[in-house]
Short mmCIF file of C-alpha atoms and ligand atoms in Angstrom, two decimals:
data_model
loop_
_atom_site.label_atom_id
_atom_site.label_comp_id
_atom_site.label_asym_id
_atom_site.label_seq_id
_atom_site.Cartn_x
_atom_site.Cartn_y
_atom_site.Cartn_z
CA MET A 1 -170.03 -120.44 -66.79
CA GLU A 2 -165.85 -121.62 -66.48
CA LYS A 3 -163.55 -118.87 -65.58
CA ALA A 4 -161.15 -117.98 -68.23
CA GLU A 5 -157.94 -119.62 -68.18
CA THR A 6 -154.87 -117.74 -67.59
CA PRO A 7 -151.85 -117.69 -70.95
CA LEU A 8 -149.78 -119.29 -67.98
CA GLN A 9 -153.19 -122.56 -68.04
CA GLU A 10 -153.42 -121.74 -71.48
CA VAL A 11 -149.52 -122.66 -72.81
CA ARG A 12 -149.26 -125.60 -70.11
CA ALA A 13 -152.45 -127.26 -72.08
CA GLN A 14 -150.69 -126.43 -75.36
CA ILE A 15 -147.77 -128.26 -74.07
CA ALA A 16 -149.89 -131.07 -72.67
CA LYS A 17 -151.31 -131.39 -76.37
CA ALA A 18 -148.28 -131.42 -78.48
CA CYS A 19 -146.51 -133.90 -75.87
CA LYS A 20 -149.53 -136.36 -76.06
CA ILE A 21 -149.40 -135.71 -80.15
CA ALA A 22 -145.83 -136.93 -79.79
CA ARG A 23 -146.23 -139.37 -77.20
CA ARG A 24 -144.09 -138.11 -74.51
CA ASP A 25 -143.99 -137.05 -70.81
CA PRO A 26 -144.96 -133.13 -70.14
CA GLY A 27 -142.79 -133.70 -67.43
CA GLU A 28 -139.09 -133.60 -70.36
CA VAL A 29 -140.35 -130.21 -71.52
CA THR A 30 -139.23 -127.71 -68.84
CA LEU A 31 -141.11 -124.42 -69.97
CA VAL A 32 -138.98 -121.73 -69.47
CA ALA A 33 -140.92 -117.98 -69.01
CA VAL A 34 -138.90 -115.11 -71.22
CA SER A 35 -140.01 -112.32 -69.14
CA LYS A 36 -137.21 -109.13 -70.88
CA THR A 37 -138.36 -106.10 -70.98
CA HIS A 38 -141.75 -107.40 -68.82
CA PRO A 39 -141.51 -105.31 -64.95
CA ALA A 40 -141.60 -107.63 -61.48
CA GLU A 41 -145.12 -106.73 -60.97
CA ALA A 42 -145.81 -108.83 -64.47
CA ILE A 43 -143.97 -110.95 -63.25
CA GLU A 44 -145.25 -112.57 -60.46
CA PRO A 45 -148.73 -113.58 -61.30
CA LEU A 46 -146.66 -116.54 -62.43
CA LEU A 47 -144.41 -116.89 -60.03
CA ILE A 48 -147.42 -117.10 -57.78
CA GLU A 49 -149.14 -119.51 -60.19
CA GLY A 50 -146.96 -121.42 -59.70
CA GLN A 51 -144.28 -120.51 -62.46
CA ARG A 52 -140.48 -121.65 -61.39
CA HIS A 53 -138.12 -121.08 -65.11
CA PHE A 54 -137.73 -117.71 -66.26
CA GLY A 55 -134.83 -116.42 -69.07
CA GLU A 56 -133.90 -112.72 -70.06
CA ASN A 57 -131.75 -111.89 -72.14
CA ARG A 58 -129.71 -109.35 -70.27
CA VAL A 59 -127.34 -109.48 -67.13
CA GLN A 60 -128.04 -105.81 -66.47
CA GLU A 61 -131.70 -105.98 -66.83
CA ALA A 62 -131.94 -109.50 -65.08
CA GLN A 63 -129.75 -108.00 -62.28
CA GLY A 64 -132.35 -104.93 -61.37
CA LYS A 65 -135.38 -107.28 -61.30
CA TRP A 66 -134.32 -110.73 -59.74
CA PRO A 67 -132.21 -110.91 -56.64
CA ALA A 68 -135.57 -109.27 -54.94
CA LEU A 69 -137.59 -111.84 -55.96
CA LYS A 70 -135.50 -114.93 -55.89
CA GLU A 71 -136.15 -114.00 -52.31
CA GLN A 72 -139.32 -114.09 -52.63
CA PHE A 73 -139.75 -117.35 -54.42
CA PRO A 74 -136.30 -119.06 -53.22
CA ALA A 75 -137.19 -122.22 -55.79
CA THR A 76 -137.08 -119.57 -58.37
CA VAL A 77 -134.48 -121.15 -61.45
CA LEU A 78 -133.31 -118.43 -63.74
CA HIS A 79 -132.49 -118.67 -66.87
CA LEU A 80 -129.94 -116.78 -69.39
CA VAL A 81 -131.06 -117.12 -73.34
CA GLY A 82 -129.42 -113.67 -74.47
CA GLN A 83 -125.57 -113.42 -76.16
CA LEU A 84 -124.15 -113.07 -73.27
CA GLN A 85 -120.32 -110.68 -72.95
CA SER A 86 -116.77 -112.70 -71.74
CA ASN A 87 -117.10 -109.33 -69.37
CA LYS A 88 -120.41 -110.39 -68.53
CA ALA A 89 -119.93 -113.79 -67.67
CA GLU A 90 -119.30 -113.12 -63.82
CA ASP A 91 -121.91 -111.46 -62.97
CA ALA A 92 -124.04 -114.11 -64.74
CA VAL A 93 -122.48 -116.50 -62.54
CA GLU A 94 -123.39 -115.35 -59.72
CA LEU A 95 -128.05 -114.51 -61.42
CA PHE A 96 -128.19 -117.54 -63.51
CA ASP A 97 -128.81 -121.00 -62.80
CA VAL A 98 -128.64 -121.47 -66.54
CA ILE A 99 -127.53 -120.66 -69.37
CA HIS A 100 -128.21 -121.19 -73.34
CA SER A 101 -126.03 -118.89 -75.07
CA LEU A 102 -122.43 -119.94 -74.93
CA ASP A 103 -120.86 -119.98 -78.59
CA ARG A 104 -117.29 -119.35 -78.22
CA SER A 105 -114.42 -120.36 -77.05
CA SER A 106 -113.20 -117.23 -75.48
CA LEU A 107 -116.40 -117.37 -73.29
CA VAL A 108 -115.55 -121.45 -72.53
CA LYS A 109 -113.08 -119.59 -70.98
CA ALA A 110 -113.94 -116.42 -69.48
CA LEU A 111 -116.90 -118.96 -67.84
CA ALA A 112 -114.43 -121.35 -66.36
CA LYS A 113 -112.23 -118.66 -64.84
CA ALA A 114 -115.99 -117.35 -63.63
CA LYS A 115 -116.41 -120.41 -62.00
CA GLU A 116 -113.37 -121.04 -60.07
CA LYS A 117 -114.36 -117.82 -58.26
CA ALA A 118 -117.73 -118.04 -57.46
CA GLY A 119 -117.19 -121.92 -56.76
CA ARG A 120 -120.14 -122.45 -58.56
CA CYS A 121 -121.24 -123.04 -62.58
CA PRO A 122 -124.61 -122.14 -64.13
CA GLU A 123 -125.98 -126.03 -66.58
CA CYS A 124 -125.20 -124.54 -69.82
CA PHE A 125 -126.23 -124.80 -73.93
CA ILE A 126 -124.18 -124.34 -76.85
CA GLN A 127 -125.91 -121.76 -78.75
CA VAL A 128 -126.07 -123.49 -82.99
CA ASP A 129 -126.04 -121.21 -85.51
CA VAL A 130 -127.94 -123.89 -87.67
CA GLY A 131 -129.66 -120.60 -90.20
CA GLU A 132 -125.32 -119.80 -90.38
CA GLU A 133 -127.02 -116.13 -89.59
CA ASP A 134 -124.28 -114.61 -88.15
CA GLN A 135 -125.74 -111.42 -85.89
CA LYS A 136 -127.23 -113.96 -84.21
CA GLY A 137 -124.61 -115.87 -82.78
CA GLY A 138 -124.20 -119.04 -82.29
CA CYS A 139 -121.57 -121.62 -82.58
CA ALA A 140 -120.75 -122.59 -86.34
CA ILE A 141 -121.81 -125.91 -86.71
CA ALA A 142 -118.74 -127.55 -88.65
CA ASP A 143 -116.87 -125.73 -84.76
CA LEU A 144 -119.55 -127.18 -82.63
CA PRO A 145 -117.41 -130.67 -82.22
CA ALA A 146 -114.32 -128.70 -80.51
CA LEU A 147 -116.31 -126.32 -78.79
CA VAL A 148 -117.86 -128.87 -76.68
CA ALA A 149 -114.80 -130.50 -76.28
CA GLU A 150 -113.70 -127.62 -74.72
CA ALA A 151 -116.38 -127.17 -72.48
CA ARG A 152 -116.33 -130.58 -70.70
CA LYS A 153 -112.21 -130.35 -70.28
CA ALA A 154 -113.00 -126.76 -69.04
CA GLY A 155 -115.48 -128.78 -66.58
CA ILE A 156 -118.84 -126.41 -67.73
CA PRO A 157 -121.71 -128.21 -66.88
CA LEU A 158 -123.64 -129.04 -70.33
CA ALA A 159 -127.24 -129.19 -70.40
CA GLY A 160 -127.48 -129.58 -73.89
CA LEU A 161 -127.99 -127.93 -76.89
CA MET A 162 -129.76 -124.19 -77.57
CA CYS A 163 -130.89 -122.90 -81.11
CA ILE A 164 -132.91 -119.56 -82.38
CA PRO A 165 -134.64 -120.62 -86.38
CA PRO A 166 -134.06 -117.92 -89.20
CA ALA A 167 -136.96 -115.53 -88.62
CA ASP A 168 -139.93 -116.19 -91.65
CA THR A 169 -138.87 -119.50 -92.57
CA GLU A 170 -140.49 -123.08 -91.62
CA PRO A 171 -138.36 -123.98 -87.93
CA ALA A 172 -138.80 -127.71 -88.34
CA PRO A 173 -136.15 -128.48 -90.29
CA PHE A 174 -133.94 -126.15 -87.89
CA PHE A 175 -134.99 -128.18 -84.02
CA ALA A 176 -133.92 -131.83 -86.72
CA LEU A 177 -131.38 -130.90 -86.69
CA LEU A 178 -130.04 -129.26 -83.42
CA ASP A 179 -131.15 -132.92 -82.01
CA LYS A 180 -129.84 -134.46 -84.54
CA LEU A 181 -126.34 -132.31 -83.35
CA ALA A 182 -127.61 -133.15 -79.46
CA ARG A 183 -127.71 -136.49 -80.29
CA GLU A 184 -124.13 -136.39 -82.38
CA ASN A 185 -123.07 -134.76 -79.12
CA GLY A 186 -124.19 -136.94 -76.80
CA LEU A 187 -125.87 -134.35 -74.69
CA PRO A 188 -129.76 -134.28 -73.75
CA GLY A 189 -131.29 -131.09 -73.36
CA ARG A 190 -132.60 -129.11 -76.54
CA SER A 191 -133.84 -125.71 -75.75
CA MET A 192 -135.82 -124.91 -78.90
CA GLY A 193 -138.51 -122.87 -80.17
CA MET A 194 -141.03 -120.17 -78.93
CA SER A 195 -144.57 -118.16 -78.53
CA GLY A 196 -145.30 -119.15 -82.71
CA ASP A 197 -143.71 -122.67 -82.89
CA PHE A 198 -143.11 -124.38 -79.62
CA GLU A 199 -145.05 -127.24 -80.48
CA THR A 200 -143.45 -127.93 -83.22
CA ALA A 201 -140.78 -127.74 -81.10
CA ILE A 202 -141.53 -130.04 -78.76
CA MET A 203 -142.74 -133.17 -81.67
CA LEU A 204 -139.04 -132.67 -82.17
CA GLY A 205 -137.79 -133.34 -79.28
CA ALA A 206 -137.31 -130.18 -77.56
CA THR A 207 -136.84 -130.22 -73.92
CA HIS A 208 -137.19 -126.49 -72.71
CA ILE A 209 -138.94 -124.02 -74.46
CA ARG A 210 -138.52 -120.55 -74.73
CA VAL A 211 -141.65 -118.49 -74.16
CA GLY A 212 -142.28 -115.15 -73.93
CA THR A 213 -144.94 -113.09 -75.63
CA ALA A 214 -147.68 -115.64 -75.12
CA LEU A 215 -147.41 -116.05 -71.44
CA PHE A 216 -146.62 -111.35 -71.34
CA GLY A 217 -148.27 -110.33 -73.83
CA ALA A 218 -145.90 -108.63 -77.05
CA ARG A 219 -143.10 -106.50 -75.81
CA GLY A 220 -143.08 -102.41 -76.11
C1 PLP B 301 -137.41 -112.68 -76.23
C2 PLP B 301 -136.76 -114.58 -77.00
C3 PLP B 301 -138.07 -115.75 -76.22
C4 PLP B 301 -138.90 -115.60 -76.81
O1 PLP B 301 -139.38 -115.34 -77.67
P1 PLP B 301 -141.27 -115.18 -78.07
O2 PLP B 301 -141.35 -115.43 -79.35
O3 PLP B 301 -141.80 -113.88 -77.23
O4 PLP B 301 -141.54 -116.70 -77.33
C5 PLP B 301 -137.01 -116.80 -76.66
N1 PLP B 301 -135.83 -117.40 -76.67
C6 PLP B 301 -135.09 -116.16 -77.18
C7 PLP B 301 -133.33 -116.26 -77.29
C8 PLP B 301 -135.18 -114.92 -76.67
O5 PLP B 301 -134.23 -114.10 -77.12
#
């Protein structure tokens, strides 16, 4: 009998399959394992299996878990996928390698200041409010060109755009919209797709998929 696959192996196989259908190179799609709410003991097995990109949604929670794990696995790339308060910008710049939630002018300013102080800056995705839902954060579509320009002027390295489509609706139109906006703004990265829809996101050009539940199980 064959050994049961781990969740990571299963997700990797699903990514490979989606890439094949989309005629894309799996190397173009970065799997970000979203480990929020899960303790270090749940994260270590994935690190041992070779997973290197991880996502957290709270600065404080990540500060508790990741410094020790990063020491053990120095090649780890840590992504902040949750909303960022301006007063946490300095802490975020210290700990994270990539920020997916840059969504407003005040945060560009806070990150520019933190960058100056730290002498480093994470790559940033600008989060776009594709569903026009205020509560999830994200920059309004109409304000995106100005925010991109402001971030570029401030020397913030821009990786691309990120979105969280509205729950309980077909996500494909929102992924297609994010892809179009990224193209219009000359940005290479598209952070889109979660456990329930990452295959669709890959078909529509995702470069970074953020997967929690499919790797770690349900959050308590
Ligand atoms: C929690 C979270 C994810 C992962 O969601 P799953 O459905 O568990 O895969 C992805 N992106 C963001 C921004 C999140 O907060």
